[in-house]
PDB file of C-alpha atoms in Angstrom:
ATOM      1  CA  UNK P   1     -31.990 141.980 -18.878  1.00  0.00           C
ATOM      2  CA  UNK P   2     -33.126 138.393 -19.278  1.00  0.00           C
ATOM      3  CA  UNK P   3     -35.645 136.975 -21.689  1.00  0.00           C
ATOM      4  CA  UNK P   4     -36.774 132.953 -20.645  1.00  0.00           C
ATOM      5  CA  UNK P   5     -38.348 131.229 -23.798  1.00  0.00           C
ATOM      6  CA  UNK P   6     -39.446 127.538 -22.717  1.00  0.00           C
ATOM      7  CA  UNK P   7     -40.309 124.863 -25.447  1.00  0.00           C
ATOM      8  CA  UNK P   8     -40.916 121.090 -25.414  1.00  0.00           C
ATOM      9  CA  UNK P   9     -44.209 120.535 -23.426  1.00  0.00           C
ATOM     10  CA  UNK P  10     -46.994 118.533 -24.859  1.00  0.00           C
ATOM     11  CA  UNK P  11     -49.633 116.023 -24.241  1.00  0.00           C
ATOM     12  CA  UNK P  12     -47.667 112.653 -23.144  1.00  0.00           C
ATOM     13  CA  UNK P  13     -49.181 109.146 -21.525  1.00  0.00           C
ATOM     14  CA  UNK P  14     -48.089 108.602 -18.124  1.00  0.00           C
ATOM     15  CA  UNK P  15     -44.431 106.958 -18.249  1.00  0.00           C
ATOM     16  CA  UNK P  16     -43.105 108.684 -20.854  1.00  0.00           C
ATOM     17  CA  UNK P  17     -40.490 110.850 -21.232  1.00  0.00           C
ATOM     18  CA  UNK P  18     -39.842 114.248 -22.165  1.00  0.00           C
ATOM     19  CA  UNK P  19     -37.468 117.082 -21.935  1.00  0.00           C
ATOM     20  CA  UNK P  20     -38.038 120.948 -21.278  1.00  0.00           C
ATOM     21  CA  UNK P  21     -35.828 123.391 -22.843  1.00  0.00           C
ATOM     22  CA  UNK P  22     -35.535 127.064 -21.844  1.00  0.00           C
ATOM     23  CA  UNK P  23     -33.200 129.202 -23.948  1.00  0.00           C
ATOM     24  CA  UNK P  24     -32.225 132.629 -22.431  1.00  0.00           C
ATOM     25  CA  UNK P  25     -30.945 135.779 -24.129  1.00  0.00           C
ATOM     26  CA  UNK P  26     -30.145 139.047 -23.003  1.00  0.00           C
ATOM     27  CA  UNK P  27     -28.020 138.501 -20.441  1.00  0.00           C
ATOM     28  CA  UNK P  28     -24.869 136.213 -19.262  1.00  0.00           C
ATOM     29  CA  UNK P  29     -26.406 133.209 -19.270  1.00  0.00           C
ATOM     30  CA  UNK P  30     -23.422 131.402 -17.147  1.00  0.00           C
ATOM     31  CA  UNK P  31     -24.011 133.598 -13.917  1.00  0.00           C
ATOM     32  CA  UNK P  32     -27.438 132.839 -13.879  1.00  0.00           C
ATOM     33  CA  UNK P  33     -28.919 130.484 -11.632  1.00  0.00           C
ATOM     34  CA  UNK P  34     -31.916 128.545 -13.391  1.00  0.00           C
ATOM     35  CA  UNK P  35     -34.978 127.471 -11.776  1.00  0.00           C
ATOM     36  CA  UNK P  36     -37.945 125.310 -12.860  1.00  0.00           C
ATOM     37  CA  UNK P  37     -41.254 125.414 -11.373  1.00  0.00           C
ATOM     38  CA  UNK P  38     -44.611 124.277 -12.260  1.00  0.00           C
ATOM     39  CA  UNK P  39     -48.424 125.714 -11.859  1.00  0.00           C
ATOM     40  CA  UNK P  40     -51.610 123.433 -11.996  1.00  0.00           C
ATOM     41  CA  UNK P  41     -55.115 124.516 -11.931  1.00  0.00           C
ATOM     42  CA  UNK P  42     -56.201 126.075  -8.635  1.00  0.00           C
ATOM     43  CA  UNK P  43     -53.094 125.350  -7.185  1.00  0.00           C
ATOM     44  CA  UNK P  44     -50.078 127.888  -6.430  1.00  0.00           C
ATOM     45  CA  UNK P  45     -46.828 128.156  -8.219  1.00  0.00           C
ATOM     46  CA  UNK P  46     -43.903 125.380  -6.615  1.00  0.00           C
ATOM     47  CA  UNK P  47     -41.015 124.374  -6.848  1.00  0.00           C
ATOM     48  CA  UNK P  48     -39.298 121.963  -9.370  1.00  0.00           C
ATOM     49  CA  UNK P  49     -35.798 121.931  -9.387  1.00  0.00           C
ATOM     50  CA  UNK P  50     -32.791 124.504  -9.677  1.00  0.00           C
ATOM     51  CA  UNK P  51     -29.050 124.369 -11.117  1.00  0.00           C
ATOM     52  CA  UNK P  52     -26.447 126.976  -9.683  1.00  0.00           C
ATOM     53  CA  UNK P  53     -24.330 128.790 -11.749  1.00  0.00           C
ATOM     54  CA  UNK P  54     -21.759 126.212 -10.653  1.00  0.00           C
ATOM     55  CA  UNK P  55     -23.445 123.203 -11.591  1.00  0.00           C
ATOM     56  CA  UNK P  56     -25.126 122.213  -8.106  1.00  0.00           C
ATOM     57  CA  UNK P  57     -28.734 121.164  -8.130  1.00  0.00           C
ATOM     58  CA  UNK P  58     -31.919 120.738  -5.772  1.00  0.00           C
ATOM     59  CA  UNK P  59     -34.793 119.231  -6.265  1.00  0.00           C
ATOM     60  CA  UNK P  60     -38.052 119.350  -4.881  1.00  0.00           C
ATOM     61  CA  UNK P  61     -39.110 115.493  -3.018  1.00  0.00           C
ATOM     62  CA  UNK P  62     -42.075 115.155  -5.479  1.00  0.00           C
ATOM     63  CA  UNK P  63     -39.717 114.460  -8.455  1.00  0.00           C
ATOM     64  CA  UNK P  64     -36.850 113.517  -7.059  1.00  0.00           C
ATOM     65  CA  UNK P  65     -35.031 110.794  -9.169  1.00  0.00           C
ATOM     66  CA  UNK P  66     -37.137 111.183 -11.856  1.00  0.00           C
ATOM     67  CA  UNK P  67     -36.666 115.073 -12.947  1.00  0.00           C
ATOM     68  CA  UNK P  68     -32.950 115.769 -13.659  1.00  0.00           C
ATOM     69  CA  UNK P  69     -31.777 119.991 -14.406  1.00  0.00           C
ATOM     70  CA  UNK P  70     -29.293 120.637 -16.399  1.00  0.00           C
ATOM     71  CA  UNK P  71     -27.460 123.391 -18.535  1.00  0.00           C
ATOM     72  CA  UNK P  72     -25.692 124.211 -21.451  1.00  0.00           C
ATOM     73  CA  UNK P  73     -23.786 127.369 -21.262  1.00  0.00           C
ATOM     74  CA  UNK P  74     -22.842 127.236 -24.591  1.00  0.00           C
ATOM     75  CA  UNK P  75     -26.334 127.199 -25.991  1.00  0.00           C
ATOM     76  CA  UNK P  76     -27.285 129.531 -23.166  1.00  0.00           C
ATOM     77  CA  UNK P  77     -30.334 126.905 -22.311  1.00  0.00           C
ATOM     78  CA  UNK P  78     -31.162 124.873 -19.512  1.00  0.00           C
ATOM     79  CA  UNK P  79     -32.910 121.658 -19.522  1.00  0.00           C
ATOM     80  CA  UNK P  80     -35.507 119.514 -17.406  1.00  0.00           C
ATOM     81  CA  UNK P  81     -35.479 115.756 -18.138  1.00  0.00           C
ATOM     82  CA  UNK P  82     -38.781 114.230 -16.872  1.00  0.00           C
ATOM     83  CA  UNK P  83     -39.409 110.480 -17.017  1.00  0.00           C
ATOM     84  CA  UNK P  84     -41.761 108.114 -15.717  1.00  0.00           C
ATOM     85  CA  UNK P  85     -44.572 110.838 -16.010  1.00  0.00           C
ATOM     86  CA  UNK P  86     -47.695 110.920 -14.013  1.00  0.00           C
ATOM     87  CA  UNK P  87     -51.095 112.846 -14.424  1.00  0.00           C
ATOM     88  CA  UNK P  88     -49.620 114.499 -11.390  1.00  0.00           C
ATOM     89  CA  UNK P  89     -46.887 116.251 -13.832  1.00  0.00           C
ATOM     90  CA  UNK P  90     -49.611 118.174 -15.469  1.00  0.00           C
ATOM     91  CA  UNK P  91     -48.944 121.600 -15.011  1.00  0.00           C
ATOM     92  CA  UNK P  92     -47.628 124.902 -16.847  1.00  0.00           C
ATOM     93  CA  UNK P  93     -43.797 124.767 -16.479  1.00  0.00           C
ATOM     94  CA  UNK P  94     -41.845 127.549 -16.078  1.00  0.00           C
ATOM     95  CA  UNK P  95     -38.095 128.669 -16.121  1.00  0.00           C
ATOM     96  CA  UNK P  96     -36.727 131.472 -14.151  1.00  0.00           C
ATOM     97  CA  UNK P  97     -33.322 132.862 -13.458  1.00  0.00           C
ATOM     98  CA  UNK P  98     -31.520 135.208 -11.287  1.00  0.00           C
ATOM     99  CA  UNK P  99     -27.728 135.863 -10.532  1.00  0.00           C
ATOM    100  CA  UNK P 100     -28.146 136.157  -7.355  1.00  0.00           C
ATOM    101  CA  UNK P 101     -29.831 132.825  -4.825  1.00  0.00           C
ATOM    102  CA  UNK P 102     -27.889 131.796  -1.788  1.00  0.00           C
ATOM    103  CA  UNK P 103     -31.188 130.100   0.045  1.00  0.00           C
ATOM    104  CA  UNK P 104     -34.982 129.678  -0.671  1.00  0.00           C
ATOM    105  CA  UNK P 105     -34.094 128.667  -4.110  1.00  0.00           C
ATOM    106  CA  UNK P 106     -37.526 126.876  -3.467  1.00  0.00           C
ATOM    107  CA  UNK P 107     -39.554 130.288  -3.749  1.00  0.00           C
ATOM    108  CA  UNK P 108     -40.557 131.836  -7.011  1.00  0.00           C
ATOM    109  CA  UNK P 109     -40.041 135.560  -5.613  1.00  0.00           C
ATOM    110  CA  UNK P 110     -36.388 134.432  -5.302  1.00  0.00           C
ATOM    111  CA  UNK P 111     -36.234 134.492  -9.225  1.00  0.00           C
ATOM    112  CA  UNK P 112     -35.971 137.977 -11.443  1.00  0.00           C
ATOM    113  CA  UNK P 113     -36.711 136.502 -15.142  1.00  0.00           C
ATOM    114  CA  UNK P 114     -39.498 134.356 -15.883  1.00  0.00           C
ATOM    115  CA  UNK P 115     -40.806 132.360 -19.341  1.00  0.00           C
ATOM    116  CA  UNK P 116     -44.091 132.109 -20.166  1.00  0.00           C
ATOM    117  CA  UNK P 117     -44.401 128.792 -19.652  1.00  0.00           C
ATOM    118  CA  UNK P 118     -44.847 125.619 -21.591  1.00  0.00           C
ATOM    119  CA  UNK P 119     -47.962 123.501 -20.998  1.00  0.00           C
ATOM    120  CA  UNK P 120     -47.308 119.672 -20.351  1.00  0.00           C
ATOM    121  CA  UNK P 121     -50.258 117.536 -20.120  1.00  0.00           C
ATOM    122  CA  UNK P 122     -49.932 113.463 -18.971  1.00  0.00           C
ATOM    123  CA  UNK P 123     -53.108 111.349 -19.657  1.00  0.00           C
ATOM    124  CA  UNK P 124     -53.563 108.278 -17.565  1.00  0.00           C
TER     125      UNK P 124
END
């Protein structure tokens, strides 16, 4: 069974940078299909980005071409790049996996392991 630790949140100014990690363990880390999502106050869980098994990625419009997903199966972590930050960005990001997502990759209840999140906060 899967265990999701995420790391690398913070408090950042708007237009920085910074990069999420989310190391996995229990499981086969290569068959899993990675998902990041995001949860501010009040507002519901949604959709960040995703990276197949495979390598192909999706991404939700509200970060496109500034978020990139990636993964290192040798490390057994995936990754979420995030430049050009806004106060928008500030949310509790999550990772999640599953082994098995052929469509709404966007919803969480797709995913069967979850992190506990990492906290990233962007002042303006």
């Amino acid at each position: 069974q899967g265990q999701l630790v995420e790391s690398g949140g913070g408090l950042v100014q708007a237009g920085d940078s910074l990069r999420l990690s989310c190391a996995a363990s229990g499981g086969s880390f290569s068959s899993y299909h990675m998902g990041w999502f995001r949860q501010a106050p009040g507002k519901e869980r949604e959709f960040v980005a995703v990276i197949w098994s495979g390598g192909s990625r999706q991404y939700a419009d509200s970060v496109k071409g500034r978020v990139t997903i990636s993964r290192d199966n040798g490390r057994n972590t995936a990754y979420l790049q995030m430049n050009s930050v806004t106060p928008e960005d500030t949310a509790v990001y999550y990772c999640a996996a599953t082994e098995h997502l052929v469509y709404r990759w966007y919803a969480p209840q797709m995913y069967d392991y979850w992190g506990q999140g990492t906290q990233v906060t962007v002042s303006s």
